[in-house]
Each structure stands twice: as structure tokens, then as C-alpha cells.
mmCIF file of C-alpha atoms in Angstrom:
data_model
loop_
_atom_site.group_PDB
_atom_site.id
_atom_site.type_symbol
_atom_site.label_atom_id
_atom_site.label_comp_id
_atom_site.label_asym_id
_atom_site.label_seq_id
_atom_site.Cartn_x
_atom_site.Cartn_y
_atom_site.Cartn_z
ATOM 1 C CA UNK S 1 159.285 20.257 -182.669
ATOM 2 C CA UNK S 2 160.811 23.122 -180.740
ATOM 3 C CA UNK S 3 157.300 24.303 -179.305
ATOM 4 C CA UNK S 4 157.416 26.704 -177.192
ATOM 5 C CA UNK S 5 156.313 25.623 -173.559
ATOM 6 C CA UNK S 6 153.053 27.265 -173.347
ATOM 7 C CA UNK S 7 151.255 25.995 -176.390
ATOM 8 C CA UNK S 8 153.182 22.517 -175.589
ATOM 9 C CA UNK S 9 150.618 22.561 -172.853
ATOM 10 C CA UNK S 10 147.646 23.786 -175.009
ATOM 11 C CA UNK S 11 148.288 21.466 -177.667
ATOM 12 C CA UNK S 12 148.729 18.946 -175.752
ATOM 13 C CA UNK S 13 145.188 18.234 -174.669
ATOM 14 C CA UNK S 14 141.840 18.593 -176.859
ATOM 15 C CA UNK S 15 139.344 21.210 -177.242
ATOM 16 C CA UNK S 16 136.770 19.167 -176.956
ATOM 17 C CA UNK S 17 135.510 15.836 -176.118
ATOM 18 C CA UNK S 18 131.801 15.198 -177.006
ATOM 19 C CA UNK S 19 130.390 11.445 -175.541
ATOM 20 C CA UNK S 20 126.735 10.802 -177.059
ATOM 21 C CA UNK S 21 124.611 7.770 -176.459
ATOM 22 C CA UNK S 22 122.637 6.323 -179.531
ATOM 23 C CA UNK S 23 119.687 4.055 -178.663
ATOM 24 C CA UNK S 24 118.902 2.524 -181.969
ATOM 25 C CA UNK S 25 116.351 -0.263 -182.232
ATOM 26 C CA UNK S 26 117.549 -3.634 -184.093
ATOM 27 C CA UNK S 27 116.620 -6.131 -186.512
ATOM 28 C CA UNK S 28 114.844 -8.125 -183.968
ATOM 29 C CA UNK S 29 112.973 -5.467 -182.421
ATOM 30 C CA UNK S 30 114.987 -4.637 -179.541
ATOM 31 C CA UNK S 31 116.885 -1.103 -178.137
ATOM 32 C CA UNK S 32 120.660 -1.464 -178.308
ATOM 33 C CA UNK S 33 122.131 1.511 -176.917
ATOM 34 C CA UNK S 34 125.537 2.302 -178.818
ATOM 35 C CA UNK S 35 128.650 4.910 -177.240
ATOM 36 C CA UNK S 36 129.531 7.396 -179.359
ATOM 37 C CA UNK S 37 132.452 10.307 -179.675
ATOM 38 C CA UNK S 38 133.800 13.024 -181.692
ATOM 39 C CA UNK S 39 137.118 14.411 -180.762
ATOM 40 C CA UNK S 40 138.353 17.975 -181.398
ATOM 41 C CA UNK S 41 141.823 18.917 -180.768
ATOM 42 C CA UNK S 42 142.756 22.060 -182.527
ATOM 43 C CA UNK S 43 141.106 24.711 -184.876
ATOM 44 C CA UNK S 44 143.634 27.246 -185.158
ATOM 45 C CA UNK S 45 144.098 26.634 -189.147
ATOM 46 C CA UNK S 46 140.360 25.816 -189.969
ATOM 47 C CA UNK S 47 137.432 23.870 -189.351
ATOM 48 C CA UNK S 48 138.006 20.707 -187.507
ATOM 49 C CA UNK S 49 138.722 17.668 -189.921
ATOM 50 C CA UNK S 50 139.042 14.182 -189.569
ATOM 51 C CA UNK S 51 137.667 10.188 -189.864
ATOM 52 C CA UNK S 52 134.547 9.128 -187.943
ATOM 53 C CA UNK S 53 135.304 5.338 -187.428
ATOM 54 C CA UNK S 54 132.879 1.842 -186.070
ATOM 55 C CA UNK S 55 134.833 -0.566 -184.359
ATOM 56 C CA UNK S 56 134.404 -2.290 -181.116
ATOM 57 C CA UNK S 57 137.969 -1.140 -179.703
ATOM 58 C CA UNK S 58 136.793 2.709 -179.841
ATOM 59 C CA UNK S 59 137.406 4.144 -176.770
ATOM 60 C CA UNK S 60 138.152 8.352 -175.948
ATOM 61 C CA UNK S 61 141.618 7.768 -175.436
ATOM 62 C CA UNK S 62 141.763 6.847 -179.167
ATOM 63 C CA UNK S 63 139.998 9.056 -180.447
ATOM 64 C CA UNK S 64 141.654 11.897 -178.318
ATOM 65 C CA UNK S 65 144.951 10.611 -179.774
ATOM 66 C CA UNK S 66 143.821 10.489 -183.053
ATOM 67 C CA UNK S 67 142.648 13.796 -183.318
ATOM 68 C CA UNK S 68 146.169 15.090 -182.455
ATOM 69 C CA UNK S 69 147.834 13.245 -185.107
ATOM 70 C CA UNK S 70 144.571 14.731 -187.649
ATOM 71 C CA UNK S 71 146.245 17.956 -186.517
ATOM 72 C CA UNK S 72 149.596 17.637 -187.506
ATOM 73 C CA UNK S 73 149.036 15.740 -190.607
ATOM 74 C CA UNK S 74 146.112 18.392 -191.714
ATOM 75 C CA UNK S 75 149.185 21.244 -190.863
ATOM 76 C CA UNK S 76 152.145 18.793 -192.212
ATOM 77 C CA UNK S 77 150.225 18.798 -196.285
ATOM 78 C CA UNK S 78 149.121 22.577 -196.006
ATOM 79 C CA UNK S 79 145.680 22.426 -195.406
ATOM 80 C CA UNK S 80 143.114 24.818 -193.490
ATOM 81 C CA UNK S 81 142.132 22.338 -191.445
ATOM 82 C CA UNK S 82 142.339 21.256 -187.473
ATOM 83 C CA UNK S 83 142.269 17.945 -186.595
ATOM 84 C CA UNK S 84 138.982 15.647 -185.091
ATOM 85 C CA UNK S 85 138.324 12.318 -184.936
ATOM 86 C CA UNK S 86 135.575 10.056 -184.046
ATOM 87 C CA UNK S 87 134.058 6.560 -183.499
ATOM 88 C CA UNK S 88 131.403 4.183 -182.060
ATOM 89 C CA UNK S 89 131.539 1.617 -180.748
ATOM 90 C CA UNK S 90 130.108 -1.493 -182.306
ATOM 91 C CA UNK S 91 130.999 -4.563 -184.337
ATOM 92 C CA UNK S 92 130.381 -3.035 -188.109
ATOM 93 C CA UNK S 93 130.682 -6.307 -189.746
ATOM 94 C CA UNK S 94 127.678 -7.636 -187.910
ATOM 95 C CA UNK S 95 125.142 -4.529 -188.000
ATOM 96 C CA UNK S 96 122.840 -5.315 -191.297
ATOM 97 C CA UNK S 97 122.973 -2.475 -193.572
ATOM 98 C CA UNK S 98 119.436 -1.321 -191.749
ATOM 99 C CA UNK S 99 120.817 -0.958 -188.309
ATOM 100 C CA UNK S 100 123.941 0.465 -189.944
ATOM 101 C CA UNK S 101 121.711 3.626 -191.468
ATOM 102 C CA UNK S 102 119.988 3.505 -187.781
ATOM 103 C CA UNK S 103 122.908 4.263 -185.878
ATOM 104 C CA UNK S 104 124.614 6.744 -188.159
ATOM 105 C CA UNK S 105 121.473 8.470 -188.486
ATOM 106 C CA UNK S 106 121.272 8.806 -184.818
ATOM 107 C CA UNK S 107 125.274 9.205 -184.109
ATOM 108 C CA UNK S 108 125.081 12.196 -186.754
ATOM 109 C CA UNK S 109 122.126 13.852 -184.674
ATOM 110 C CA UNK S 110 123.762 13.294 -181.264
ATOM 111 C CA UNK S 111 127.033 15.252 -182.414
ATOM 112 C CA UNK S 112 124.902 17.783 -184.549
ATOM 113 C CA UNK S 113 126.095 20.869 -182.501
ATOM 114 C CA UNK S 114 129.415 20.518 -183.271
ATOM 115 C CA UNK S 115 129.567 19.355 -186.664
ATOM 116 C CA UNK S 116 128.813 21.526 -189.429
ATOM 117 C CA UNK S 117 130.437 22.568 -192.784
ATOM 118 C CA UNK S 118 132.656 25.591 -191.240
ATOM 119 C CA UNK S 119 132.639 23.892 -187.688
ATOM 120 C CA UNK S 120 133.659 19.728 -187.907
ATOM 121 C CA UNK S 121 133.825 17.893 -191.252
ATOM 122 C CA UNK S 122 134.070 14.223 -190.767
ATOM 123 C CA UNK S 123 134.720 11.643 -193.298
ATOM 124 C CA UNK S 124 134.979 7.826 -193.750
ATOM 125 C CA UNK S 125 137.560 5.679 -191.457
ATOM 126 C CA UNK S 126 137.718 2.113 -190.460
ATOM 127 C CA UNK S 127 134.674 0.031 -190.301
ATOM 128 C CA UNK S 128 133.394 3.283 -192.254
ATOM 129 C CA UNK S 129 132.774 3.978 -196.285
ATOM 130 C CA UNK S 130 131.142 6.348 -198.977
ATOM 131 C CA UNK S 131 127.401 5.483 -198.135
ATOM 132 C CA UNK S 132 128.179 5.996 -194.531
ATOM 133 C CA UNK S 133 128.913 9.317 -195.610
ATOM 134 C CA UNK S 134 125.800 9.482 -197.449
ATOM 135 C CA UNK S 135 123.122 9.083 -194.243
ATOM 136 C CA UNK S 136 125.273 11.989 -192.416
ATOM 137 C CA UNK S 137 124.917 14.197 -195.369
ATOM 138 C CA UNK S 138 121.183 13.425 -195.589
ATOM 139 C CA UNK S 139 120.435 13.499 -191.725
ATOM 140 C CA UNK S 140 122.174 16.333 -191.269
ATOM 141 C CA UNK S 141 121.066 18.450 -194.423
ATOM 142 C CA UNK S 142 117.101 17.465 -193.179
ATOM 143 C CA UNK S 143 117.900 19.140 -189.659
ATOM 144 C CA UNK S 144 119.173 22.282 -191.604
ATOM 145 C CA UNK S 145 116.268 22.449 -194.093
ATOM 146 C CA UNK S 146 118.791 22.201 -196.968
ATOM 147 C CA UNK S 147 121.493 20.163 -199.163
ATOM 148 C CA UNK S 148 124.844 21.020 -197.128
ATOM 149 C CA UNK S 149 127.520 19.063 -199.363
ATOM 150 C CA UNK S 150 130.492 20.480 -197.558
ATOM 151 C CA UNK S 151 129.062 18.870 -194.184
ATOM 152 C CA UNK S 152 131.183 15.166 -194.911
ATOM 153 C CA UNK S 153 133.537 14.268 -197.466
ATOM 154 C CA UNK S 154 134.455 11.186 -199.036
ATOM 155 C CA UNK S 155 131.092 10.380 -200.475
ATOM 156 C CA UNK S 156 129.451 8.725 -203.448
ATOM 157 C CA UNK S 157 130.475 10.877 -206.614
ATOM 158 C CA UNK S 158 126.586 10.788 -207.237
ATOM 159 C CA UNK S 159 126.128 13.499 -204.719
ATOM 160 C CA UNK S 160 129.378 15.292 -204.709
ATOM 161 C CA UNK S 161 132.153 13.409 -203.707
ATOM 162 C CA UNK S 162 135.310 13.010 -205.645
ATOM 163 C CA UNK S 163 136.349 10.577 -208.393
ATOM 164 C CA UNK S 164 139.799 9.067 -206.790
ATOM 165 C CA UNK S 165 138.819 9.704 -202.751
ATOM 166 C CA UNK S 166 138.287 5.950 -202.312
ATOM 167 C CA UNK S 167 142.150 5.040 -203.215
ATOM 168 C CA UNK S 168 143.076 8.231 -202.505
ATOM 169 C CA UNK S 169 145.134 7.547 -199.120
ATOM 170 C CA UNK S 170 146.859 4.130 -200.549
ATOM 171 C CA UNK S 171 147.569 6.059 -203.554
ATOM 172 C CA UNK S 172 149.363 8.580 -201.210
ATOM 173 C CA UNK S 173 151.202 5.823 -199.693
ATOM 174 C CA UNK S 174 152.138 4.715 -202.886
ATOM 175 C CA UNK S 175 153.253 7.923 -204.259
ATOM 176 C CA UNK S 176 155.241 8.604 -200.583
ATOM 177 C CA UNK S 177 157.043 5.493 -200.712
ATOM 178 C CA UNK S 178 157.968 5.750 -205.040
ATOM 179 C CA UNK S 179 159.675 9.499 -203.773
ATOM 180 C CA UNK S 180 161.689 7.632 -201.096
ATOM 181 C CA UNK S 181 162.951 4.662 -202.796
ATOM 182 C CA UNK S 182 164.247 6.977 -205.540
ATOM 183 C CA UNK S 183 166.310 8.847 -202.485
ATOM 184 C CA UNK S 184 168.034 5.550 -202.322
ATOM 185 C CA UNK S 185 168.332 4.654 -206.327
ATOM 186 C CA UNK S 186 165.523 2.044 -206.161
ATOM 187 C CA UNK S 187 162.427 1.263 -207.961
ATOM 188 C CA UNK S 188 159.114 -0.299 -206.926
ATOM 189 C CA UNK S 189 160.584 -3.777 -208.778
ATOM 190 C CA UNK S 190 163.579 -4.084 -206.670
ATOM 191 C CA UNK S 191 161.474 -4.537 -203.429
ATOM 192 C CA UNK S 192 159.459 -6.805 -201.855
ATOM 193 C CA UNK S 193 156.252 -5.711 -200.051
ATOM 194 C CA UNK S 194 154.433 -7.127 -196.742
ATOM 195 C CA UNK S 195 151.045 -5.463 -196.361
ATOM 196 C CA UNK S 196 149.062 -5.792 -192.909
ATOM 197 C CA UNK S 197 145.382 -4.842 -193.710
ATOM 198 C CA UNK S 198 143.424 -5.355 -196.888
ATOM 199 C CA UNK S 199 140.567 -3.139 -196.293
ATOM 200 C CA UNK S 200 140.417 -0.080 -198.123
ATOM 201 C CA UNK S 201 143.942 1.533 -197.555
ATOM 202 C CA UNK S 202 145.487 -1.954 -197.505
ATOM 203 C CA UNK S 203 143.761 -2.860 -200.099
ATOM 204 C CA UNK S 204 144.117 -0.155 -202.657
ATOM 205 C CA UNK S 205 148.004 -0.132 -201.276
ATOM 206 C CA UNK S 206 148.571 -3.273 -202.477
ATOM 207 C CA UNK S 207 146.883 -3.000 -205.671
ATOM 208 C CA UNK S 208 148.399 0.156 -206.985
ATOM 209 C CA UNK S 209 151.803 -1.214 -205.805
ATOM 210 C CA UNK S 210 151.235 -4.722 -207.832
ATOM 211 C CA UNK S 211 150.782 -2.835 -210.923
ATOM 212 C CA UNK S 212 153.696 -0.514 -210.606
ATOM 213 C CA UNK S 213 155.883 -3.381 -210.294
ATOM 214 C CA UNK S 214 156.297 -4.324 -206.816
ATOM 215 C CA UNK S 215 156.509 -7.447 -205.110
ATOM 216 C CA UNK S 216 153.463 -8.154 -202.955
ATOM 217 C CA UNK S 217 154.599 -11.354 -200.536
ATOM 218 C CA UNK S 218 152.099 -10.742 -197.753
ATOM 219 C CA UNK S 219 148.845 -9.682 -197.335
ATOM 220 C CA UNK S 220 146.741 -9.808 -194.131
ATOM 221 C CA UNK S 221 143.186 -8.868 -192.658
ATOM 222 C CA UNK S 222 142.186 -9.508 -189.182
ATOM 223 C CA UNK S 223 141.354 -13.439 -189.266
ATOM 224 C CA UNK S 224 144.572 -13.740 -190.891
ATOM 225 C CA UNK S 225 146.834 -13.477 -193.846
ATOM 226 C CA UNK S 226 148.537 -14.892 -197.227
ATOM 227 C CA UNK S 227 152.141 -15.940 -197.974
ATOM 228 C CA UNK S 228 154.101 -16.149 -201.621
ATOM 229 C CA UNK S 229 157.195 -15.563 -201.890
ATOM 230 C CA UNK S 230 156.929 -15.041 -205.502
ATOM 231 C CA UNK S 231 153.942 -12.251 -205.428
ATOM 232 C CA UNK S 232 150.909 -12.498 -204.843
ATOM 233 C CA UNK S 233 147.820 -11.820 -207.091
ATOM 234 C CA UNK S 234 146.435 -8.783 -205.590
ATOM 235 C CA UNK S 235 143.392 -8.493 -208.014
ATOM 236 C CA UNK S 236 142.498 -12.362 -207.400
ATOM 237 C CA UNK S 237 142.533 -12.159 -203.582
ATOM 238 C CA UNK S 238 140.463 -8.705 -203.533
ATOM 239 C CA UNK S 239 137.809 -10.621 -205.496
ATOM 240 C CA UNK S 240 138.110 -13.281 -203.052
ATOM 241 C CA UNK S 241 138.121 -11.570 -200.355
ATOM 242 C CA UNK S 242 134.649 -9.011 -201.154
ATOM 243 C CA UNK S 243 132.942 -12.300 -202.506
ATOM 244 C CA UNK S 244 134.389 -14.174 -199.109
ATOM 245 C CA UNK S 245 134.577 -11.490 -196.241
ATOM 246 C CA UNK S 246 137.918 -13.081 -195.389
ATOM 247 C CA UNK S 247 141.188 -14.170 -196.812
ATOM 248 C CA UNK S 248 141.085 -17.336 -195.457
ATOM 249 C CA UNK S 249 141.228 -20.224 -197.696
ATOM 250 C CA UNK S 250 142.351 -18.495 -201.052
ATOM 251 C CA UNK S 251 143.466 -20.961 -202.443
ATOM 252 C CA UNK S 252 146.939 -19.395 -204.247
ATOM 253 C CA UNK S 253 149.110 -18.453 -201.383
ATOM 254 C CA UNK S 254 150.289 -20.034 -197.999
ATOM 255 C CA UNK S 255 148.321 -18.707 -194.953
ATOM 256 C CA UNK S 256 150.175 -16.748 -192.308
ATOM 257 C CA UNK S 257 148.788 -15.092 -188.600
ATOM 258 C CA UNK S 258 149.215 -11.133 -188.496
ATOM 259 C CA UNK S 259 152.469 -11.373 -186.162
ATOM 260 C CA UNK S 260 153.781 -13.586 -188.805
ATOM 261 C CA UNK S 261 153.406 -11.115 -191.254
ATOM 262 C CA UNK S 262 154.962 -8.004 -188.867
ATOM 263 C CA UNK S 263 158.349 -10.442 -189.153
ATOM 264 C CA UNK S 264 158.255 -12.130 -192.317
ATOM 265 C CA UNK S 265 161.316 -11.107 -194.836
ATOM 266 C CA UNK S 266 160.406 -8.481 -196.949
ATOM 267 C CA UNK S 267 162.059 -4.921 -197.553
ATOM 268 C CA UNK S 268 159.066 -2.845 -197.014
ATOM 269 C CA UNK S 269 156.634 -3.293 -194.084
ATOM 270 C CA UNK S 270 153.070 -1.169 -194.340
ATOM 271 C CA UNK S 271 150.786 -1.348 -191.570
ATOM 272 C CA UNK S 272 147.696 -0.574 -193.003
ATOM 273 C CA UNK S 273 145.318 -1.934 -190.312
ATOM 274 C CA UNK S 274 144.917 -0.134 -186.682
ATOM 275 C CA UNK S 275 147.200 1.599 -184.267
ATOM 276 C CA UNK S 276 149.966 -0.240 -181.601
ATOM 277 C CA UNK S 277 150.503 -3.036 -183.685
ATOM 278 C CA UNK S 278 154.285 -3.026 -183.555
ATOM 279 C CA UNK S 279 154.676 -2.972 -180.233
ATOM 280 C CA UNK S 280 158.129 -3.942 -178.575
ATOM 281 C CA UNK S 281 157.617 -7.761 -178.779
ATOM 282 C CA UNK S 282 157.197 -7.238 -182.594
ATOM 283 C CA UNK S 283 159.818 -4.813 -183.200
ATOM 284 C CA UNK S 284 162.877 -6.443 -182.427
ATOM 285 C CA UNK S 285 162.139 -8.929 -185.206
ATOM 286 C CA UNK S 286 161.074 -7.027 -188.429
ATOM 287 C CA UNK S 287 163.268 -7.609 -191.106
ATOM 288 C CA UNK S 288 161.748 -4.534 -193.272
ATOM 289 C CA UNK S 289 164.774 -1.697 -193.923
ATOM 290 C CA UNK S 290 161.866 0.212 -194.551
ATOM 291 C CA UNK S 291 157.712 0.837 -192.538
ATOM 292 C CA UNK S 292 155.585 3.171 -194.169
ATOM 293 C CA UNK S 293 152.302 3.789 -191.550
ATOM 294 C CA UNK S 294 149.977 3.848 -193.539
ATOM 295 C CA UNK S 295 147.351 3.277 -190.681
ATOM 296 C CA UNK S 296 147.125 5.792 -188.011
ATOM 297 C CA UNK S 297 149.807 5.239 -184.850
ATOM 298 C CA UNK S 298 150.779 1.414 -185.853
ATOM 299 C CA UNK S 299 154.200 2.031 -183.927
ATOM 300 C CA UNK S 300 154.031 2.240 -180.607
ATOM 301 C CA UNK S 301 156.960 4.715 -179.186
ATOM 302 C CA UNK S 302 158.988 2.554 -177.416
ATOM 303 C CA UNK S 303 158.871 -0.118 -180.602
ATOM 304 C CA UNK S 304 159.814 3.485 -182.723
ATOM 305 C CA UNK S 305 162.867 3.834 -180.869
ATOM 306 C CA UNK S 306 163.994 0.297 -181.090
ATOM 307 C CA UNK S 307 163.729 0.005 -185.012
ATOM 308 C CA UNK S 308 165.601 3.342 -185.199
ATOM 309 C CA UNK S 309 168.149 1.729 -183.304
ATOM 310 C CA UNK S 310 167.854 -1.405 -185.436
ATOM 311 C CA UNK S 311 168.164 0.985 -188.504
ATOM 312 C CA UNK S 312 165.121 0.930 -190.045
ATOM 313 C CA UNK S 313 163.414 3.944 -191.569
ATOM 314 C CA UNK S 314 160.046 4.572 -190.601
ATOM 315 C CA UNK S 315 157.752 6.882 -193.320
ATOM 316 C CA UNK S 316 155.320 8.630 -190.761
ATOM 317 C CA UNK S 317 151.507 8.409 -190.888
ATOM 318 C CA UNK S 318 150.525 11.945 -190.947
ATOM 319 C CA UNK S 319 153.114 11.934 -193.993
ATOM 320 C CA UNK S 320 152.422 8.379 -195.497
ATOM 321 C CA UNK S 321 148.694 8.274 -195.306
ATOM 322 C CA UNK S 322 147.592 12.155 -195.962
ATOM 323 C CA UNK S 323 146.312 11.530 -199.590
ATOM 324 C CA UNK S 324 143.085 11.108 -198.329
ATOM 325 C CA UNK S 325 142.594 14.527 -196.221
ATOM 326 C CA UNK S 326 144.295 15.978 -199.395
ATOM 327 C CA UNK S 327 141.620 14.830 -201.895
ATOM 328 C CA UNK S 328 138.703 15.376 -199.138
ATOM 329 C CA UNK S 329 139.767 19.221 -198.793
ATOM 330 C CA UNK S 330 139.150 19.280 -202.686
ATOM 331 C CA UNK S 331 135.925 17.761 -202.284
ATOM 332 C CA UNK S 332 134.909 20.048 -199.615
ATOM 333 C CA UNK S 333 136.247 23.002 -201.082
ATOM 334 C CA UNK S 334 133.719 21.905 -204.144
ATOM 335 C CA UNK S 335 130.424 21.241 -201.727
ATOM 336 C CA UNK S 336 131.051 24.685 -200.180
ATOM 337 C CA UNK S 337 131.035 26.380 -202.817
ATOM 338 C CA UNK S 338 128.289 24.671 -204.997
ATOM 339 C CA UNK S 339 126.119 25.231 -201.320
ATOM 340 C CA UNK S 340 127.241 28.681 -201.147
ATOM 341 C CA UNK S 341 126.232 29.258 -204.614
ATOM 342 C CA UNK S 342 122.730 27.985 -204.425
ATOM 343 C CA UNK S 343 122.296 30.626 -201.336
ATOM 344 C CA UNK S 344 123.629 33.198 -203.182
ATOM 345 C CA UNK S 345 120.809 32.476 -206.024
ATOM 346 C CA UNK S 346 118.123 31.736 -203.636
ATOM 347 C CA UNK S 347 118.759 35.032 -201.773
ATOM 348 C CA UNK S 348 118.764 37.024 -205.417
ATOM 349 C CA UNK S 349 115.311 35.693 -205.981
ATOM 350 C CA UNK S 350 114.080 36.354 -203.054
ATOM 351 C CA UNK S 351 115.020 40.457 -203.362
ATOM 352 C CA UNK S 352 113.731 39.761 -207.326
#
């Protein structure tokens, strides 16, 4: 990047780490005490921006690293923001939706002095959605003693988010990946797609590549993954897969492990699911000319330098996957000012 050596050494290391504890009492009546963190790394172009995240591989050297990348991606696209990051750790999948709203309710508290409309905007990441989003917005705006909509983004429409934020980042993928297969005189029906992930980014990937034309021949989630050589049906296995919770046993495709899919013959490769999953023992054998990250960090750098050597192109994450930061600053450029505005009229009636 050509830094200079001096803010090499600032940028290298984060602002600030916050570590919260969340005690939040269960189903069953009992006190399970969650970890929680919020990263932020630099807020030299704006507030700090970036995903809050539930899975139980969290840890702070993730969500230290994270933050980074947040940064250059938010600076990459042109937008006032620094990057953040955050995440608790937990098992999202077996929380009921009760002791879901617990913890965020509590998590948003905990890491209420740094968060804040001008300060630390979060939004939705793995393991995290839209009504996620929603108990932040409400805890926090009943600490402040009114609505802040520019506090989160990626929320339900209902209450200010934006039509399109849910596909937004596989529809930047998408629209990343159309722009560099025309550098190279090709179309979205001359190649053949192998998708690891099908939660939302995967997911939405997948689906708005199917209908422009594409070949989807692998799909995967975390139990496992599907196999057709002739395409699969996207729409079919998302149905299946909501109704199911898993891709296992659809009944149209062969089934295929993960690492099957990372080396299965295809022309594009996405990663769509979590960071270091092409690692060096993966690397030497994908058969891709082409891996767009759509997830955050899925190459690790020693497995980067061997599939540059192996000459494939790799379409970078804070490149590939920043169509979701994009549409968020338009949704929190809206909440500010619709806040702003009530204010504005409250403090007019209040000279009146």
C-alpha cells in the first residue's frame, strides 16, 4: 500500500477493544453468562462501521481482524466510515428466539458507551439478521429517551431500513464478478459456479446468479453440501433448506462435504461462509480460474500466495462483498436525518 512507516504502526493495531459479559437468564430458568466484543480499529473517515456477529468461534482476534478489513473496505467504496466489528459468542441456531432478544438486549447495553449514531453503527453479520437489528434499535433508543434510527442499519423496512439491504452484499458480489468476466469477454452463461455458504450472502449469491444465467454446480452450508453438474435449482433448495434448517437430504442433487466443494471443477469459486477456509491444504487443489470472497478473510495468506502462483485470480472481500456497507450508509444517512429532523421540530416547539 506504500504506507508510510508511522501510520503502518498506528493502523496496524485497533483503537479499541471493548470485552462485556452478558448474564442472560434461559428458557429453563437458569443464568448463562455469554462473552461479548465490539472492535474499533479506525475513525479517521467517520463513525465506526461494521457487522456485529453470534457464533461460537468468536474470539478478539477475529474480531480485531475484522475490523481492519471494515476499514479498508469502508475507505476502498468511498464511504465516511471507519471500520468495527463485533460478536458473541454463542451457538445462534440453538438460542430460542426469547433468549435471542435476551442477549442482544443485554449485549447492546453492555457496549452502550461506545455505540451510538455518530460514534459505532453496527449492523447484521453471521448468525445475525434484520430483527436482530430491531432489539438494538429499541434497547438502545429506550436508554436515550428517543427513536435513534441511525443507531443500526440493516433493519426491517417497517422501521427504517432499506428495501434491497438483505441481498444487498450477494448482489454486490454479483455485480463485482458480471464487471470482471466482461474484462475477459465472458458472460455469466459461460461459467460454472461453486458456492460455499447458503446463508444470506450465499444464498442470495446463488440466487441472483441462477437467474442471470449462471451455472450453479455446488452449493454448501455447514453440515454439508449439494452436487449437479448440470445446475442446480437454487429456488428449490432455499425452500428446502428454510423449511429444513439444512441441505441435507434434498432430494435433487448429489451430496458433497465442504472440502469437496473448495476442489470440485467449476470456473468460479465463492466462499461465502467464514474466514481461513482455504487454507494451504485446500489451495493447491482448486480448480476455479477465478475466487470471489465474498465472506470476510476466506483465504488465508499463505493459501493467497499459492493460487497466485497457480494462476488464479482472486476478487477481494473488501471489494467483492461491500454492497452491503454501501446500501447500509444509505440507510443510515436516511435514519440520521429523519432523527435529526424530529429534533429540529421538537426544539421549534419548544421556543413556540
Amino acid at each position: 500500500m506504500g504506507l508510510d512507516p508511522t501510520w503502518r504502526s498506528v493502523l496496524s493495531a485497533p483503537k479499541r477493544v471493548m470485552t462485556v459479559s452478558c448474564p442472560v437468564r434461559m428458557d429453563d430458568g437458569r443464568i448463562q453468562v455469554f462473552t461479548g466484543y465490539r472492535a474499533q480499529h479506525n475513525n479517521a473517515r467517520g463513525p465506526f462501521k461494521g457487522g456485529l456477529r453470534y457464533d461460537a468461534g468468536v474470539n478478539r482476534d477475529e474480531v480485531m481482524a475484522l475490523a481492519m478489513l471494515q476499514t479498508w473496505k469502508n475507505a476502498l467504496v468511498d464511504l465516511p466510515f471507519g471500520g468495527a466489528k463485533g460478536g458473541v459468542v454463542c451457538e445462534p441456531k440453538k438460542l430460542s428466539r426469547g433468549e435471542k432478544e435476551r442477549l442482544t438486549r443485554r449485549y447492546t447495553s453492555e457496549i452502550m458507551p461506545i455505540i451510538g449514531p455518530n460514534e459505532d453503527i453496527p449492523a447484521p453479520d453471521a448468525g445475525t439478521d434484520a430483527q436482530v437489528m430491531a432489539w438494538m434499535l429499541d434497547t438502545y433508543s429506550m436508554m436515550v429517551g428517543h427513536q435513534e434510527l441511525g443507531v443500526v442499519t440493516g433493519k426491517p423496512v417497517s422501521i427504517g431500513g432499506s428495501v434491497g439491504r438483505e441481498e444487498a452484499t450477494g448482489r454486490g458480489v454479483m455485480n463485482v464478478l458480471r464487471k470482471f468476466l466482461a474484462t475477459q469477454n465472458k458472460q455469466f452463461t459461460d461459467v460454472r459456479v461453486a458456492i460455499q455458504g447458503f446463508g444470506n450472502v450465499g444464498y442470495h449469491t446463488a440466487r441472483l446468479l441462477d437467474t442471470r444465467g449462471a451455472t450453479v454446480v455446488a452449493i454448501s452450508e455447514r453440515a454439508g453440501g449439494l452436487f449437479d453438474e448440470s445446475g442446480i435449482d437454487i429456488e428449490s433448495a432455499g425452500i428446502y433448506y428454510r423449511e429444513n434448517g439444512t441441505l441435507e437430504g434434498f432430494p435433487s442433487a448429489d451430496s458433497m462435504s465442504n472440502d469437496e466443494l473448495l476442489s470440485c471443477d467449476c470456473d468460479v469459486l465463492i466462499p461465502a461462509a467464514m474466514e481461513n477456509t482455504i487454507d494451504t491444504l485446500v489451495a493447491p487443489h482448486v480448480k476455479a480460474h477465478t475466487v470471489v470472497e465474498a465472506a470476510n478473510g476466506p483465504i488465508t495468506p499463505e493459501a493467497d500466495q499459492i493460487l497466485g502462483e497457480n494462476g488464479v485470480t482472486i476478487i477481494p472481500d473488501i471489494l467483492a462483498n461491500a454492497g452491503g456497507v454501501t446500501v447500509s450508509y444509505f440507510e443510515w444517512c436516511r435514519g440520521w436525518t429523519i432523527t435529526s429532523g424530529q429534533r429540529r421540530k421538537s426544539m421549534m416547539n419548544c421556543k413556540r
